[in-house]
JSON list of C-alpha atoms in Angstrom, two decimals:
[
{"chain": "A", "resi": 191, "resn": "MET", "atom": "CA", "xyz": [0.00, 0.00, 0.00]},
{"chain": "A", "resi": 192, "resn": "GLN", "atom": "CA", "xyz": [1.18, 3.48, -0.85]},
{"chain": "A", "resi": 193, "resn": "PRO", "atom": "CA", "xyz": [1.32, 6.12, 1.90]},
{"chain": "A", "resi": 194, "resn": "TYR", "atom": "CA", "xyz": [-1.48, 8.68, 1.85]},
{"chain": "A", "resi": 195, "resn": "ASP", "atom": "CA", "xyz": [-2.70, 11.63, 3.93]},
{"chain": "A", "resi": 196, "resn": "THR", "atom": "CA", "xyz": [-6.15, 11.81, 5.49]},
{"chain": "A", "resi": 197, "resn": "ILE", "atom": "CA", "xyz": [-7.81, 13.05, 8.68]},
{"chain": "A", "resi": 198, "resn": "GLU", "atom": "CA", "xyz": [-8.65, 11.19, 11.85]},
{"chain": "A", "resi": 199, "resn": "GLY", "atom": "CA", "xyz": [-12.32, 11.45, 12.83]},
{"chain": "A", "resi": 200, "resn": "GLY", "atom": "CA", "xyz": [-13.96, 14.75, 11.98]},
{"chain": "A", "resi": 201, "resn": "ALA", "atom": "CA", "xyz": [-14.13, 18.46, 12.74]},
{"chain": "A", "resi": 202, "resn": "THR", "atom": "CA", "xyz": [-16.29, 21.53, 12.07]},
{"chain": "A", "resi": 203, "resn": "ALA", "atom": "CA", "xyz": [-15.79, 25.25, 11.51]},
{"chain": "A", "resi": 204, "resn": "GLU", "atom": "CA", "xyz": [-18.07, 28.18, 10.83]},
{"chain": "A", "resi": 205, "resn": "TYR", "atom": "CA", "xyz": [-17.58, 31.32, 8.73]},
{"chain": "A", "resi": 206, "resn": "GLU", "atom": "CA", "xyz": [-19.97, 34.26, 8.34]},
{"chain": "A", "resi": 207, "resn": "GLU", "atom": "CA", "xyz": [-20.27, 36.59, 5.35]},
{"chain": "A", "resi": 208, "resn": "LYS", "atom": "CA", "xyz": [-22.93, 39.33, 5.33]},
{"chain": "A", "resi": 209, "resn": "LYS", "atom": "CA", "xyz": [-25.08, 37.32, 7.78]},
{"chain": "A", "resi": 210, "resn": "SER", "atom": "CA", "xyz": [-24.89, 34.14, 5.72]},
{"chain": "A", "resi": 211, "resn": "ARG", "atom": "CA", "xyz": [-23.50, 31.29, 7.84]},
{"chain": "A", "resi": 212, "resn": "PHE", "atom": "CA", "xyz": [-21.24, 28.68, 6.29]},
{"chain": "A", "resi": 213, "resn": "ILE", "atom": "CA", "xyz": [-20.79, 25.63, 8.53]},
{"chain": "A", "resi": 214, "resn": "ALA", "atom": "CA", "xyz": [-18.17, 23.19, 7.24]},
{"chain": "A", "resi": 215, "resn": "ALA", "atom": "CA", "xyz": [-18.11, 19.61, 8.52]},
{"chain": "A", "resi": 216, "resn": "VAL", "atom": "CA", "xyz": [-15.25, 17.31, 7.52]},
{"chain": "A", "resi": 217, "resn": "GLN", "atom": "CA", "xyz": [-15.04, 13.57, 8.14]},
{"chain": "A", "resi": 218, "resn": "HIS", "atom": "CA", "xyz": [-12.81, 10.59, 7.44]},
{"chain": "A", "resi": 219, "resn": "VAL", "atom": "CA", "xyz": [-14.64, 8.11, 5.19]},
{"chain": "A", "resi": 220, "resn": "GLU", "atom": "CA", "xyz": [-13.38, 5.08, 3.31]},
{"chain": "A", "resi": 221, "resn": "THR", "atom": "CA", "xyz": [-16.23, 4.22, 0.93]},
{"chain": "A", "resi": 222, "resn": "GLU", "atom": "CA", "xyz": [-18.75, 6.11, -1.16]},
{"chain": "A", "resi": 223, "resn": "ASP", "atom": "CA", "xyz": [-21.54, 4.67, 0.98]},
{"chain": "A", "resi": 224, "resn": "GLU", "atom": "CA", "xyz": [-19.92, 6.20, 4.07]},
{"chain": "A", "resi": 225, "resn": "ALA", "atom": "CA", "xyz": [-19.52, 9.54, 2.29]},
{"chain": "A", "resi": 226, "resn": "LEU", "atom": "CA", "xyz": [-23.16, 9.62, 1.19]},
{"chain": "A", "resi": 227, "resn": "ALA", "atom": "CA", "xyz": [-24.34, 8.57, 4.65]},
{"chain": "A", "resi": 228, "resn": "PHE", "atom": "CA", "xyz": [-22.42, 11.47, 6.17]},
{"chain": "A", "resi": 229, "resn": "LEU", "atom": "CA", "xyz": [-23.93, 13.87, 3.63]},
{"chain": "A", "resi": 230, "resn": "ALA", "atom": "CA", "xyz": [-27.41, 12.57, 4.43]},
{"chain": "A", "resi": 231, "resn": "ARG", "atom": "CA", "xyz": [-26.79, 13.04, 8.15]},
{"chain": "A", "resi": 232, "resn": "ILE", "atom": "CA", "xyz": [-25.70, 16.66, 7.70]},
{"chain": "A", "resi": 233, "resn": "ARG", "atom": "CA", "xyz": [-28.76, 17.37, 5.54]},
{"chain": "A", "resi": 234, "resn": "ALA", "atom": "CA", "xyz": [-31.05, 15.81, 8.14]},
{"chain": "A", "resi": 235, "resn": "GLU", "atom": "CA", "xyz": [-29.46, 17.90, 10.89]},
{"chain": "A", "resi": 236, "resn": "ASN", "atom": "CA", "xyz": [-29.96, 21.13, 8.90]},
{"chain": "A", "resi": 237, "resn": "PRO", "atom": "CA", "xyz": [-33.45, 20.96, 7.33]},
{"chain": "A", "resi": 238, "resn": "MET", "atom": "CA", "xyz": [-33.78, 24.76, 7.14]},
{"chain": "A", "resi": 239, "resn": "ALA", "atom": "CA", "xyz": [-30.45, 25.35, 5.37]},
{"chain": "A", "resi": 240, "resn": "ARG", "atom": "CA", "xyz": [-30.47, 26.82, 1.85]},
{"chain": "A", "resi": 241, "resn": "HIS", "atom": "CA", "xyz": [-27.57, 24.68, 0.57]},
{"chain": "A", "resi": 242, "resn": "ASN", "atom": "CA", "xyz": [-25.48, 21.66, 1.56]},
{"chain": "A", "resi": 243, "resn": "VAL", "atom": "CA", "xyz": [-22.48, 21.86, -0.73]},
{"chain": "A", "resi": 244, "resn": "TYR", "atom": "CA", "xyz": [-20.07, 18.93, -0.67]},
{"chain": "A", "resi": 245, "resn": "ALA", "atom": "CA", "xyz": [-16.94, 17.35, -2.09]},
{"chain": "A", "resi": 246, "resn": "TYR", "atom": "CA", "xyz": [-15.20, 14.08, -1.38]},
{"chain": "A", "resi": 247, "resn": "VAL", "atom": "CA", "xyz": [-12.07, 12.24, -2.51]},
{"chain": "A", "resi": 248, "resn": "LEU", "atom": "CA", "xyz": [-11.77, 8.49, -2.00]},
{"chain": "A", "resi": 249, "resn": "ARG", "atom": "CA", "xyz": [-9.08, 5.89, -2.62]},
{"chain": "A", "resi": 250, "resn": "GLU", "atom": "CA", "xyz": [-11.89, 3.48, -3.48]},
{"chain": "A", "resi": 251, "resn": "ASN", "atom": "CA", "xyz": [-12.01, 3.45, -7.31]},
{"chain": "A", "resi": 252, "resn": "ASN", "atom": "CA", "xyz": [-10.13, 6.80, -7.24]},
{"chain": "A", "resi": 253, "resn": "ARG", "atom": "CA", "xyz": [-13.54, 8.42, -6.78]},
{"chain": "A", "resi": 254, "resn": "THR", "atom": "CA", "xyz": [-13.88, 12.22, -6.69]},
{"chain": "A", "resi": 255, "resn": "ARG", "atom": "CA", "xyz": [-17.24, 14.00, -6.52]},
{"chain": "A", "resi": 256, "resn": "TYR", "atom": "CA", "xyz": [-18.53, 17.48, -5.73]},
{"chain": "A", "resi": 257, "resn": "SER", "atom": "CA", "xyz": [-21.80, 19.43, -5.91]},
{"chain": "A", "resi": 258, "resn": "ASP", "atom": "CA", "xyz": [-22.74, 23.12, -5.86]},
{"chain": "A", "resi": 259, "resn": "ASP", "atom": "CA", "xyz": [-26.21, 22.14, -4.55]},
{"chain": "A", "resi": 260, "resn": "GLY", "atom": "CA", "xyz": [-27.92, 25.07, -6.25]},
{"chain": "A", "resi": 261, "resn": "GLU", "atom": "CA", "xyz": [-25.19, 27.68, -5.81]},
{"chain": "A", "resi": 262, "resn": "PRO", "atom": "CA", "xyz": [-23.82, 29.33, -9.00]},
{"chain": "A", "resi": 263, "resn": "GLN", "atom": "CA", "xyz": [-21.60, 26.93, -10.94]},
{"chain": "A", "resi": 264, "resn": "LYS", "atom": "CA", "xyz": [-17.99, 26.67, -9.72]},
{"chain": "A", "resi": 265, "resn": "THR", "atom": "CA", "xyz": [-18.56, 28.94, -6.70]},
{"chain": "A", "resi": 266, "resn": "ALA", "atom": "CA", "xyz": [-19.10, 26.24, -4.06]},
{"chain": "A", "resi": 267, "resn": "GLY", "atom": "CA", "xyz": [-18.37, 22.56, -4.65]},
{"chain": "A", "resi": 268, "resn": "LEU", "atom": "CA", "xyz": [-15.27, 23.18, -6.72]},
{"chain": "A", "resi": 269, "resn": "PRO", "atom": "CA", "xyz": [-13.65, 25.50, -4.12]},
{"chain": "A", "resi": 270, "resn": "VAL", "atom": "CA", "xyz": [-14.33, 22.85, -1.45]},
{"chain": "A", "resi": 271, "resn": "LEU", "atom": "CA", "xyz": [-12.74, 20.17, -3.63]},
{"chain": "A", "resi": 272, "resn": "SER", "atom": "CA", "xyz": [-9.78, 22.45, -4.37]},
{"chain": "A", "resi": 273, "resn": "VAL", "atom": "CA", "xyz": [-9.00, 22.74, -0.65]},
{"chain": "A", "resi": 274, "resn": "ILE", "atom": "CA", "xyz": [-9.02, 18.93, -0.31]},
{"chain": "A", "resi": 275, "resn": "GLU", "atom": "CA", "xyz": [-6.75, 18.52, -3.32]},
{"chain": "A", "resi": 276, "resn": "HIS", "atom": "CA", "xyz": [-4.40, 21.30, -2.22]},
{"chain": "A", "resi": 277, "resn": "ARG", "atom": "CA", "xyz": [-3.93, 19.56, 1.11]},
{"chain": "A", "resi": 278, "resn": "GLY", "atom": "CA", "xyz": [-3.32, 16.25, -0.69]},
{"chain": "A", "resi": 279, "resn": "LEU", "atom": "CA", "xyz": [-5.99, 14.40, 1.31]},
{"chain": "A", "resi": 280, "resn": "ARG", "atom": "CA", "xyz": [-7.83, 11.20, 0.46]},
{"chain": "A", "resi": 281, "resn": "ASP", "atom": "CA", "xyz": [-10.69, 9.31, 2.11]},
{"chain": "A", "resi": 282, "resn": "VAL", "atom": "CA", "xyz": [-12.30, 12.55, 3.27]},
{"chain": "A", "resi": 283, "resn": "ILE", "atom": "CA", "xyz": [-15.56, 14.41, 2.73]},
{"chain": "A", "resi": 284, "resn": "CYS", "atom": "CA", "xyz": [-16.45, 18.02, 3.45]},
{"chain": "A", "resi": 285, "resn": "VAL", "atom": "CA", "xyz": [-20.04, 19.28, 3.59]},
{"chain": "A", "resi": 286, "resn": "VAL", "atom": "CA", "xyz": [-20.57, 23.03, 3.86]},
{"chain": "A", "resi": 287, "resn": "THR", "atom": "CA", "xyz": [-24.04, 23.99, 5.04]},
{"chain": "A", "resi": 288, "resn": "ARG", "atom": "CA", "xyz": [-25.17, 27.50, 4.16]},
{"chain": "A", "resi": 289, "resn": "TYR", "atom": "CA", "xyz": [-27.87, 29.42, 5.99]},
{"chain": "A", "resi": 290, "resn": "PHE", "atom": "CA", "xyz": [-28.80, 32.36, 3.76]},
{"chain": "A", "resi": 291, "resn": "GLY", "atom": "CA", "xyz": [-28.47, 35.75, 5.45]},
{"chain": "A", "resi": 292, "resn": "GLY", "atom": "CA", "xyz": [-30.72, 37.75, 3.13]},
{"chain": "A", "resi": 293, "resn": "THR", "atom": "CA", "xyz": [-27.98, 39.31, 0.98]},
{"chain": "A", "resi": 294, "resn": "LEU", "atom": "CA", "xyz": [-26.71, 37.94, -2.33]},
{"chain": "A", "resi": 295, "resn": "LEU", "atom": "CA", "xyz": [-22.94, 37.60, -2.08]},
{"chain": "A", "resi": 296, "resn": "GLY", "atom": "CA", "xyz": [-21.75, 37.41, -5.66]},
{"chain": "A", "resi": 297, "resn": "THR", "atom": "CA", "xyz": [-19.32, 34.85, -7.03]},
{"chain": "A", "resi": 298, "resn": "GLY", "atom": "CA", "xyz": [-16.16, 36.24, -5.41]},
{"chain": "A", "resi": 299, "resn": "ARG", "atom": "CA", "xyz": [-17.58, 36.27, -1.88]},
{"chain": "A", "resi": 300, "resn": "LEU", "atom": "CA", "xyz": [-19.13, 32.84, -2.35]},
{"chain": "A", "resi": 301, "resn": "VAL", "atom": "CA", "xyz": [-15.84, 31.31, -3.42]},
{"chain": "A", "resi": 302, "resn": "ARG", "atom": "CA", "xyz": [-14.08, 32.95, -0.47]},
{"chain": "A", "resi": 303, "resn": "ALA", "atom": "CA", "xyz": [-16.71, 31.81, 2.04]},
{"chain": "A", "resi": 304, "resn": "TYR", "atom": "CA", "xyz": [-16.75, 28.19, 0.89]},
{"chain": "A", "resi": 305, "resn": "THR", "atom": "CA", "xyz": [-12.96, 28.10, 0.69]},
{"chain": "A", "resi": 306, "resn": "LYS", "atom": "CA", "xyz": [-12.38, 29.69, 4.10]},
{"chain": "A", "resi": 307, "resn": "SER", "atom": "CA", "xyz": [-14.90, 27.55, 5.97]},
{"chain": "A", "resi": 308, "resn": "THR", "atom": "CA", "xyz": [-13.45, 24.39, 4.42]},
{"chain": "A", "resi": 309, "resn": "GLN", "atom": "CA", "xyz": [-9.87, 25.44, 5.23]},
{"chain": "A", "resi": 310, "resn": "ASP", "atom": "CA", "xyz": [-10.81, 26.16, 8.84]},
{"chain": "A", "resi": 311, "resn": "ALA", "atom": "CA", "xyz": [-12.55, 22.80, 9.28]},
{"chain": "A", "resi": 312, "resn": "PHE", "atom": "CA", "xyz": [-9.58, 20.84, 7.96]},
{"chain": "A", "resi": 313, "resn": "ALA", "atom": "CA", "xyz": [-7.22, 22.94, 10.09]},
{"chain": "A", "resi": 314, "resn": "ALA", "atom": "CA", "xyz": [-9.26, 21.88, 13.12]},
{"chain": "A", "resi": 315, "resn": "ALA", "atom": "CA", "xyz": [-8.99, 18.20, 12.21]},
{"chain": "A", "resi": 316, "resn": "LYS", "atom": "CA", "xyz": [-6.05, 15.92, 13.02]},
{"chain": "A", "resi": 317, "resn": "THR", "atom": "CA", "xyz": [-4.13, 15.15, 9.84]},
{"chain": "A", "resi": 318, "resn": "VAL", "atom": "CA", "xyz": [-2.47, 11.75, 9.65]},
{"chain": "A", "resi": 319, "resn": "THR", "atom": "CA", "xyz": [-0.33, 9.87, 7.17]},
{"chain": "A", "resi": 320, "resn": "PHE", "atom": "CA", "xyz": [-1.04, 6.18, 6.69]},
{"chain": "A", "resi": 321, "resn": "ALA", "atom": "CA", "xyz": [2.33, 4.58, 6.02]},
{"chain": "A", "resi": 322, "resn": "PRO", "atom": "CA", "xyz": [4.57, 1.69, 7.11]},
{"chain": "A", "resi": 323, "resn": "CYS", "atom": "CA", "xyz": [5.34, 2.54, 10.76]},
{"chain": "A", "resi": 324, "resn": "CYS", "atom": "CA", "xyz": [6.93, 1.00, 13.82]},
{"chain": "A", "resi": 325, "resn": "ASP", "atom": "CA", "xyz": [5.88, 1.53, 17.43]},
{"chain": "A", "resi": 326, "resn": "LEU", "atom": "CA", "xyz": [8.55, 1.90, 20.11]},
{"chain": "A", "resi": 327, "resn": "VAL", "atom": "CA", "xyz": [8.25, 1.58, 23.88]},
{"chain": "A", "resi": 328, "resn": "VAL", "atom": "CA", "xyz": [10.71, 3.96, 25.55]},
{"chain": "A", "resi": 329, "resn": "CYS", "atom": "CA", "xyz": [11.46, 3.80, 29.28]},
{"chain": "A", "resi": 330, "resn": "ILE", "atom": "CA", "xyz": [13.38, 6.72, 30.82]},
{"chain": "A", "resi": 331, "resn": "GLY", "atom": "CA", "xyz": [13.89, 8.54, 34.12]},
{"chain": "A", "resi": 332, "resn": "TYR", "atom": "CA", "xyz": [11.71, 11.51, 35.05]},
{"chain": "A", "resi": 333, "resn": "ALA", "atom": "CA", "xyz": [14.52, 14.02, 34.52]},
{"chain": "A", "resi": 334, "resn": "LEU", "atom": "CA", "xyz": [14.81, 13.00, 30.89]},
{"chain": "A", "resi": 335, "resn": "TYR", "atom": "CA", "xyz": [11.12, 13.22, 30.03]},
{"chain": "A", "resi": 336, "resn": "GLU", "atom": "CA", "xyz": [10.96, 16.82, 28.73]},
{"chain": "A", "resi": 337, "resn": "PRO", "atom": "CA", "xyz": [14.20, 16.72, 26.65]},
{"chain": "A", "resi": 338, "resn": "VAL", "atom": "CA", "xyz": [13.30, 13.31, 25.21]},
{"chain": "A", "resi": 339, "resn": "ARG", "atom": "CA", "xyz": [9.80, 14.45, 24.29]},
{"chain": "A", "resi": 340, "resn": "ARG", "atom": "CA", "xyz": [11.20, 17.53, 22.53]},
{"chain": "A", "resi": 341, "resn": "PHE", "atom": "CA", "xyz": [13.72, 15.32, 20.73]},
{"chain": "A", "resi": 342, "resn": "LEU", "atom": "CA", "xyz": [10.98, 12.98, 19.52]},
{"chain": "A", "resi": 343, "resn": "GLU", "atom": "CA", "xyz": [8.90, 15.88, 18.21]},
{"chain": "A", "resi": 344, "resn": "GLU", "atom": "CA", "xyz": [11.91, 17.30, 16.38]},
{"chain": "A", "resi": 345, "resn": "GLU", "atom": "CA", "xyz": [12.51, 13.89, 14.80]},
{"chain": "A", "resi": 346, "resn": "GLY", "atom": "CA", "xyz": [8.94, 13.65, 13.49]},
{"chain": "A", "resi": 347, "resn": "ALA", "atom": "CA", "xyz": [7.89, 10.87, 15.84]},
{"chain": "A", "resi": 348, "resn": "GLU", "atom": "CA", "xyz": [4.43, 10.79, 17.45]},
{"chain": "A", "resi": 349, "resn": "VAL", "atom": "CA", "xyz": [4.03, 10.18, 21.17]},
{"chain": "A", "resi": 350, "resn": "LEU", "atom": "CA", "xyz": [0.91, 8.02, 21.48]},
{"chain": "A", "resi": 351, "resn": "HIS", "atom": "CA", "xyz": [0.78, 7.55, 25.24]},
{"chain": "A", "resi": 352, "resn": "VAL", "atom": "CA", "xyz": [2.78, 8.39, 28.36]},
{"chain": "A", "resi": 353, "resn": "GLU", "atom": "CA", "xyz": [2.68, 6.52, 31.65]},
{"chain": "A", "resi": 354, "resn": "PHE", "atom": "CA", "xyz": [4.23, 7.94, 34.81]},
{"chain": "A", "resi": 355, "resn": "ALA", "atom": "CA", "xyz": [5.15, 5.26, 37.34]},
{"chain": "A", "resi": 356, "resn": "GLY", "atom": "CA", "xyz": [8.55, 4.32, 38.80]},
{"chain": "A", "resi": 357, "resn": "ASP", "atom": "CA", "xyz": [9.96, 5.55, 35.50]},
{"chain": "A", "resi": 358, "resn": "VAL", "atom": "CA", "xyz": [8.35, 7.26, 32.51]},
{"chain": "A", "resi": 359, "resn": "THR", "atom": "CA", "xyz": [7.18, 4.98, 29.69]},
{"chain": "A", "resi": 360, "resn": "LEU", "atom": "CA", "xyz": [6.37, 6.45, 26.29]},
{"chain": "A", "resi": 361, "resn": "ASP", "atom": "CA", "xyz": [4.60, 4.69, 23.43]},
{"chain": "A", "resi": 362, "resn": "VAL", "atom": "CA", "xyz": [6.04, 6.22, 20.27]},
{"chain": "A", "resi": 363, "resn": "ARG", "atom": "CA", "xyz": [5.28, 5.82, 16.55]},
{"chain": "A", "resi": 364, "resn": "VAL", "atom": "CA", "xyz": [7.65, 6.63, 13.69]},
{"chain": "A", "resi": 365, "resn": "ARG", "atom": "CA", "xyz": [8.06, 5.83, 9.99]},
{"chain": "A", "resi": 366, "resn": "ALA", "atom": "CA", "xyz": [9.42, 2.29, 9.64]},
{"chain": "A", "resi": 367, "resn": "GLU", "atom": "CA", "xyz": [12.53, 3.36, 7.73]},
{"chain": "A", "resi": 368, "resn": "ARG", "atom": "CA", "xyz": [13.57, 5.59, 10.64]},
{"chain": "A", "resi": 369, "resn": "ALA", "atom": "CA", "xyz": [12.72, 3.28, 13.53]},
{"chain": "A", "resi": 370, "resn": "GLU", "atom": "CA", "xyz": [16.12, 1.66, 14.09]},
{"chain": "A", "resi": 371, "resn": "SER", "atom": "CA", "xyz": [18.06, 4.92, 13.78]},
{"chain": "A", "resi": 372, "resn": "LEU", "atom": "CA", "xyz": [15.65, 6.66, 16.17]},
{"chain": "A", "resi": 373, "resn": "ALA", "atom": "CA", "xyz": [15.99, 3.84, 18.71]},
{"chain": "A", "resi": 374, "resn": "ALA", "atom": "CA", "xyz": [19.79, 4.16, 18.54]},
{"chain": "A", "resi": 375, "resn": "ALA", "atom": "CA", "xyz": [19.59, 7.95, 18.83]},
{"chain": "A", "resi": 376, "resn": "LEU", "atom": "CA", "xyz": [17.39, 7.69, 21.93]},
{"chain": "A", "resi": 377, "resn": "VAL", "atom": "CA", "xyz": [19.98, 5.53, 23.64]},
{"chain": "A", "resi": 378, "resn": "ASP", "atom": "CA", "xyz": [22.67, 8.00, 22.60]},
{"chain": "A", "resi": 379, "resn": "VAL", "atom": "CA", "xyz": [20.92, 11.20, 23.76]},
{"chain": "A", "resi": 380, "resn": "THR", "atom": "CA", "xyz": [20.13, 9.64, 27.14]},
{"chain": "A", "resi": 381, "resn": "ASN", "atom": "CA", "xyz": [23.73, 8.48, 27.65]},
{"chain": "A", "resi": 382, "resn": "GLY", "atom": "CA", "xyz": [22.70, 4.86, 27.43]},
{"chain": "A", "resi": 383, "resn": "THR", "atom": "CA", "xyz": [20.03, 5.03, 30.14]},
{"chain": "A", "resi": 384, "resn": "ALA", "atom": "CA", "xyz": [16.94, 4.69, 27.92]},
{"chain": "A", "resi": 385, "resn": "GLU", "atom": "CA", "xyz": [15.41, 1.26, 27.43]},
{"chain": "A", "resi": 386, "resn": "VAL", "atom": "CA", "xyz": [13.90, 1.00, 23.95]},
{"chain": "A", "resi": 387, "resn": "LEU", "atom": "CA", "xyz": [11.74, -1.85, 22.67]},
{"chain": "A", "resi": 388, "resn": "LEU", "atom": "CA", "xyz": [11.15, -1.85, 18.91]},
{"chain": "A", "resi": 389, "resn": "GLY", "atom": "CA", "xyz": [7.88, -3.28, 17.58]},
{"chain": "A", "resi": 390, "resn": "ASP", "atom": "CA", "xyz": [7.01, -4.82, 14.22]},
{"chain": "A", "resi": 391, "resn": "GLU", "atom": "CA", "xyz": [6.36, -2.84, 11.06]},
{"chain": "A", "resi": 392, "resn": "ALA", "atom": "CA", "xyz": [2.69, -2.18, 10.21]},
{"chain": "A", "resi": 393, "resn": "PHE", "atom": "CA", "xyz": [0.65, 0.14, 7.99]},
{"chain": "A", "resi": 394, "resn": "GLN", "atom": "CA", "xyz": [-0.67, 2.65, 10.52]},
{"chain": "A", "resi": 395, "resn": "PRO", "atom": "CA", "xyz": [-1.62, 6.32, 10.93]},
{"chain": "A", "resi": 396, "resn": "LEU", "atom": "CA", "xyz": [1.06, 8.78, 11.98]},
{"chain": "A", "resi": 397, "resn": "ALA", "atom": "CA", "xyz": [0.13, 12.33, 12.97]},
{"chain": "A", "resi": 398, "resn": "VAL", "atom": "CA", "xyz": [1.70, 15.08, 10.86]},
{"chain": "A", "resi": 399, "resn": "ARG", "atom": "CA", "xyz": [2.14, 18.75, 11.54]},
{"chain": "A", "resi": 400, "resn": "ASP", "atom": "CA", "xyz": [-0.23, 20.96, 9.55]},
{"chain": "A", "resi": 401, "resn": "ALA", "atom": "CA", "xyz": [1.77, 23.01, 7.06]},
{"chain": "A", "resi": 402, "resn": "HIS", "atom": "CA", "xyz": [-1.32, 24.64, 5.53]},
{"chain": "A", "resi": 403, "resn": "GLU", "atom": "CA", "xyz": [-2.41, 26.91, 8.37]}
]
């Protein structure tokens, strides 16, 4: 399987333009049935909304779809899709619900509103890369916790869980190709005091820093 970027779970964001409300809801989905079920749920939750614009990109059959849902052509669904494609995401859907505020916005303001609400919703979501990864269990003394955590963040590793007991135990995830070198580096930066257990390689999600904000 090839690595790909997506989001974990979902998120929402709201943008207002001349009293029109644009509520963007994004969600991780893996099939077209899941995408359409999410769209149906948003529509059911917003029966008084003027529009429910959407776009989704799926790995399944390389499927890409969008709809302006009654807005002027290319002012709504396409801007939503463009945000998804710009961020390089797959297996995601975004539905932007518009409550009309009584003032026509024109094409420029519509494009801006749909783009901004979508950007804000994806910025609020946790972006992950599915790729071959390895999990490490790292055991260190309390004094080393803060410097080791900073080191892991600088190295692009994700700290999944921390347990404070007699020592500090961290569950860490990193790209598989970097796992052995990271394990060796952890022993080195802790002057040989860290105990590191390296797990098996598996295709798993790894959190990534958002470079689009």
